[in-house]
């Protein structure tokens, strides 16, 4: 059983709020195959000091990319 230490796992919103806006822009603009590596690099930086959940953050950035790119048009006609 897991022991309660008073610490809680960061939620998704905590992850997005924790990211500097300039870093978020960089993550949104990087190649999809580079995303996780870039997040790991950021996580090693002194300003984040290994406090980011790289998998959750990568999923959130991917979701944000989808929202930005869709423009509300779910379906395209040929």
Short mmCIF file of N, CA and C in Angstrom, two decimals:
data_model
loop_
_atom_site.label_atom_id
_atom_site.label_comp_id
_atom_site.label_asym_id
_atom_site.label_seq_id
_atom_site.Cartn_x
_atom_site.Cartn_y
_atom_site.Cartn_z
N UNK A 1 0.82 -1.18 0.00
CA UNK A 1 0.00 0.00 0.00
C UNK A 1 0.86 1.24 0.00
N UNK A 2 0.39 2.28 -0.70
CA UNK A 2 1.16 3.51 -0.80
C UNK A 2 0.97 4.37 0.45
N UNK A 3 2.05 4.90 0.92
CA UNK A 3 2.03 5.72 2.12
C UNK A 3 1.70 7.17 1.75
N UNK A 4 0.86 7.81 2.54
CA UNK A 4 0.52 9.21 2.30
C UNK A 4 1.62 10.09 2.89
N UNK A 5 2.19 10.93 2.05
CA UNK A 5 3.28 11.79 2.50
C UNK A 5 2.90 13.26 2.49
N UNK A 6 1.70 13.57 2.10
CA UNK A 6 1.32 14.97 1.99
C UNK A 6 1.58 15.53 0.60
N UNK A 7 2.33 14.80 -0.20
CA UNK A 7 2.58 15.23 -1.57
C UNK A 7 1.55 14.58 -2.48
N UNK A 8 1.13 15.31 -3.48
CA UNK A 8 0.19 14.72 -4.44
C UNK A 8 0.81 14.76 -5.82
N UNK A 9 0.40 13.84 -6.65
CA UNK A 9 0.88 13.82 -8.02
C UNK A 9 0.32 15.03 -8.74
N UNK A 10 1.17 15.73 -9.51
CA UNK A 10 0.68 16.90 -10.22
C UNK A 10 -0.41 16.52 -11.22
N UNK A 11 -1.44 17.33 -11.27
CA UNK A 11 -2.50 17.10 -12.24
C UNK A 11 -2.06 17.67 -13.58
N UNK A 12 -2.85 17.38 -14.60
CA UNK A 12 -2.56 17.90 -15.92
C UNK A 12 -2.50 19.42 -15.91
N UNK A 13 -3.46 20.05 -15.28
CA UNK A 13 -3.47 21.51 -15.24
C UNK A 13 -2.25 22.03 -14.51
N UNK A 14 -1.79 21.34 -13.48
CA UNK A 14 -0.57 21.75 -12.79
C UNK A 14 0.61 21.75 -13.78
N UNK A 15 0.66 20.75 -14.64
CA UNK A 15 1.76 20.65 -15.60
C UNK A 15 1.74 21.82 -16.58
N UNK A 16 0.57 22.15 -17.10
CA UNK A 16 0.49 23.26 -18.06
C UNK A 16 0.78 24.60 -17.40
N UNK A 17 0.33 24.78 -16.17
CA UNK A 17 0.59 26.04 -15.46
C UNK A 17 2.06 26.18 -15.10
N UNK A 18 2.74 25.09 -14.95
CA UNK A 18 4.14 25.09 -14.53
C UNK A 18 5.08 25.49 -15.67
N UNK A 19 4.63 25.33 -16.90
CA UNK A 19 5.48 25.59 -18.06
C UNK A 19 5.53 27.08 -18.37
N UNK A 20 6.73 27.60 -18.57
CA UNK A 20 6.92 28.98 -19.01
C UNK A 20 6.26 29.12 -20.39
N UNK A 21 5.54 30.22 -20.65
CA UNK A 21 4.87 30.38 -21.95
C UNK A 21 5.82 30.23 -23.14
N UNK A 22 7.04 30.70 -23.02
CA UNK A 22 8.01 30.56 -24.12
C UNK A 22 8.36 29.10 -24.36
N UNK A 23 8.45 28.33 -23.28
CA UNK A 23 8.74 26.90 -23.42
C UNK A 23 7.56 26.18 -24.05
N UNK A 24 6.34 26.56 -23.67
CA UNK A 24 5.16 25.94 -24.26
C UNK A 24 5.10 26.21 -25.76
N UNK A 25 5.40 27.44 -26.17
CA UNK A 25 5.41 27.77 -27.60
C UNK A 25 6.44 26.91 -28.32
N UNK A 26 7.62 26.77 -27.73
CA UNK A 26 8.66 25.94 -28.34
C UNK A 26 8.18 24.49 -28.48
N UNK A 27 7.51 23.98 -27.46
CA UNK A 27 7.01 22.60 -27.52
C UNK A 27 5.93 22.45 -28.58
N UNK A 28 5.08 23.45 -28.70
CA UNK A 28 4.02 23.40 -29.72
C UNK A 28 4.59 23.46 -31.13
N UNK A 29 5.75 24.08 -31.29
CA UNK A 29 6.33 24.26 -32.62
C UNK A 29 7.34 23.19 -33.01
N UNK A 30 7.80 22.40 -32.06
CA UNK A 30 8.81 21.39 -32.40
C UNK A 30 8.16 20.22 -33.15
N UNK A 31 9.02 19.46 -33.81
CA UNK A 31 8.56 18.27 -34.53
C UNK A 31 7.95 17.28 -33.54
N UNK A 32 6.85 16.63 -33.89
CA UNK A 32 6.22 15.67 -32.98
C UNK A 32 7.18 14.60 -32.46
N UNK A 33 8.08 14.12 -33.31
CA UNK A 33 9.02 13.07 -32.88
C UNK A 33 10.06 13.58 -31.89
N UNK A 34 10.21 14.91 -31.78
CA UNK A 34 11.17 15.50 -30.85
C UNK A 34 10.54 15.94 -29.54
N UNK A 35 9.22 15.87 -29.44
CA UNK A 35 8.50 16.44 -28.31
C UNK A 35 8.94 15.88 -26.96
N UNK A 36 8.94 14.58 -26.81
CA UNK A 36 9.29 13.98 -25.52
C UNK A 36 10.73 14.32 -25.13
N UNK A 37 11.63 14.28 -26.08
CA UNK A 37 13.03 14.63 -25.80
C UNK A 37 13.18 16.07 -25.35
N UNK A 38 12.44 16.98 -25.99
CA UNK A 38 12.50 18.39 -25.59
C UNK A 38 11.96 18.57 -24.17
N UNK A 39 10.90 17.86 -23.85
CA UNK A 39 10.33 17.95 -22.50
C UNK A 39 11.33 17.43 -21.47
N UNK A 40 12.00 16.33 -21.79
CA UNK A 40 13.01 15.78 -20.87
C UNK A 40 14.14 16.79 -20.67
N UNK A 41 14.56 17.47 -21.75
CA UNK A 41 15.60 18.50 -21.63
C UNK A 41 15.13 19.63 -20.73
N UNK A 42 13.91 20.09 -20.94
CA UNK A 42 13.37 21.16 -20.09
C UNK A 42 13.32 20.71 -18.63
N UNK A 43 12.90 19.47 -18.43
CA UNK A 43 12.75 18.95 -17.08
C UNK A 43 14.08 18.95 -16.32
N UNK A 44 15.17 18.80 -17.04
CA UNK A 44 16.50 18.81 -16.42
C UNK A 44 16.98 20.22 -16.10
N UNK A 45 16.35 21.23 -16.69
CA UNK A 45 16.77 22.62 -16.47
C UNK A 45 16.51 23.03 -15.02
N UNK A 46 17.34 23.91 -14.50
CA UNK A 46 17.17 24.35 -13.10
C UNK A 46 15.78 24.91 -12.79
N UNK A 47 15.14 25.55 -13.75
CA UNK A 47 13.83 26.15 -13.45
C UNK A 47 12.74 25.11 -13.23
N UNK A 48 12.91 23.90 -13.77
CA UNK A 48 11.91 22.85 -13.57
C UNK A 48 12.40 21.78 -12.59
N UNK A 49 13.69 21.56 -12.52
CA UNK A 49 14.32 20.67 -11.54
C UNK A 49 13.57 19.33 -11.39
N UNK A 50 13.32 18.67 -12.52
CA UNK A 50 12.68 17.34 -12.54
C UNK A 50 11.31 17.31 -11.88
N UNK A 51 10.55 18.38 -12.04
CA UNK A 51 9.20 18.41 -11.45
C UNK A 51 8.10 18.19 -12.48
N UNK A 52 8.48 18.06 -13.75
CA UNK A 52 7.48 17.87 -14.80
C UNK A 52 7.19 16.39 -15.00
N UNK A 53 5.94 16.08 -15.30
CA UNK A 53 5.56 14.73 -15.69
C UNK A 53 5.60 14.73 -17.22
N UNK A 54 6.69 14.21 -17.77
CA UNK A 54 6.94 14.30 -19.21
C UNK A 54 5.85 13.65 -20.04
N UNK A 55 5.33 12.52 -19.61
CA UNK A 55 4.31 11.80 -20.38
C UNK A 55 3.00 12.59 -20.40
N UNK A 56 2.59 13.09 -19.24
CA UNK A 56 1.35 13.88 -19.17
C UNK A 56 1.50 15.15 -19.98
N UNK A 57 2.63 15.82 -19.84
CA UNK A 57 2.85 17.07 -20.57
C UNK A 57 2.88 16.83 -22.08
N UNK A 58 3.51 15.76 -22.53
CA UNK A 58 3.54 15.43 -23.96
C UNK A 58 2.13 15.20 -24.48
N UNK A 59 1.31 14.50 -23.72
CA UNK A 59 -0.08 14.26 -24.13
C UNK A 59 -0.85 15.57 -24.22
N UNK A 60 -0.66 16.46 -23.25
CA UNK A 60 -1.36 17.74 -23.25
C UNK A 60 -0.93 18.62 -24.42
N UNK A 61 0.36 18.65 -24.71
CA UNK A 61 0.85 19.43 -25.84
C UNK A 61 0.29 18.86 -27.14
N UNK A 62 0.25 17.55 -27.25
CA UNK A 62 -0.32 16.92 -28.44
C UNK A 62 -1.79 17.28 -28.59
N UNK A 63 -2.53 17.27 -27.49
CA UNK A 63 -3.94 17.67 -27.53
C UNK A 63 -4.09 19.13 -27.95
N UNK A 64 -3.24 20.00 -27.40
CA UNK A 64 -3.30 21.42 -27.77
C UNK A 64 -3.01 21.61 -29.25
N UNK A 65 -2.06 20.86 -29.78
CA UNK A 65 -1.75 20.94 -31.21
C UNK A 65 -2.98 20.57 -32.04
N UNK A 66 -3.67 19.52 -31.61
CA UNK A 66 -4.87 19.09 -32.33
C UNK A 66 -5.96 20.13 -32.30
N UNK A 67 -6.14 20.80 -31.17
CA UNK A 67 -7.16 21.84 -31.05
C UNK A 67 -6.81 23.03 -31.92
N UNK A 68 -5.54 23.40 -31.97
CA UNK A 68 -5.11 24.54 -32.77
C UNK A 68 -5.24 24.23 -34.25
N UNK A 69 -4.90 23.00 -34.64
CA UNK A 69 -4.87 22.65 -36.05
C UNK A 69 -6.23 22.36 -36.65
N UNK A 70 -7.20 21.98 -35.82
CA UNK A 70 -8.49 21.56 -36.36
C UNK A 70 -9.33 22.74 -36.80
N UNK A 71 -9.23 23.86 -36.14
CA UNK A 71 -10.01 25.03 -36.51
C UNK A 71 -11.50 24.77 -36.49
N UNK A 72 -11.92 23.72 -35.81
CA UNK A 72 -13.33 23.41 -35.71
C UNK A 72 -13.85 22.56 -36.85
N UNK A 73 -13.02 22.29 -37.86
CA UNK A 73 -13.43 21.46 -38.99
C UNK A 73 -12.98 20.04 -38.76
N UNK A 74 -13.87 19.23 -38.25
CA UNK A 74 -13.55 17.84 -37.97
C UNK A 74 -13.49 17.03 -39.27
N UNK A 75 -14.27 17.43 -40.26
CA UNK A 75 -14.41 16.65 -41.47
C UNK A 75 -13.99 17.48 -42.67
N UNK A 76 -13.18 16.92 -43.56
CA UNK A 76 -12.79 17.61 -44.78
C UNK A 76 -13.37 16.87 -45.96
N UNK A 77 -13.85 17.62 -46.94
CA UNK A 77 -14.39 16.96 -48.14
C UNK A 77 -13.33 16.96 -49.23
N UNK A 78 -13.36 15.93 -50.07
CA UNK A 78 -12.35 15.77 -51.11
C UNK A 78 -12.64 16.56 -52.33
#
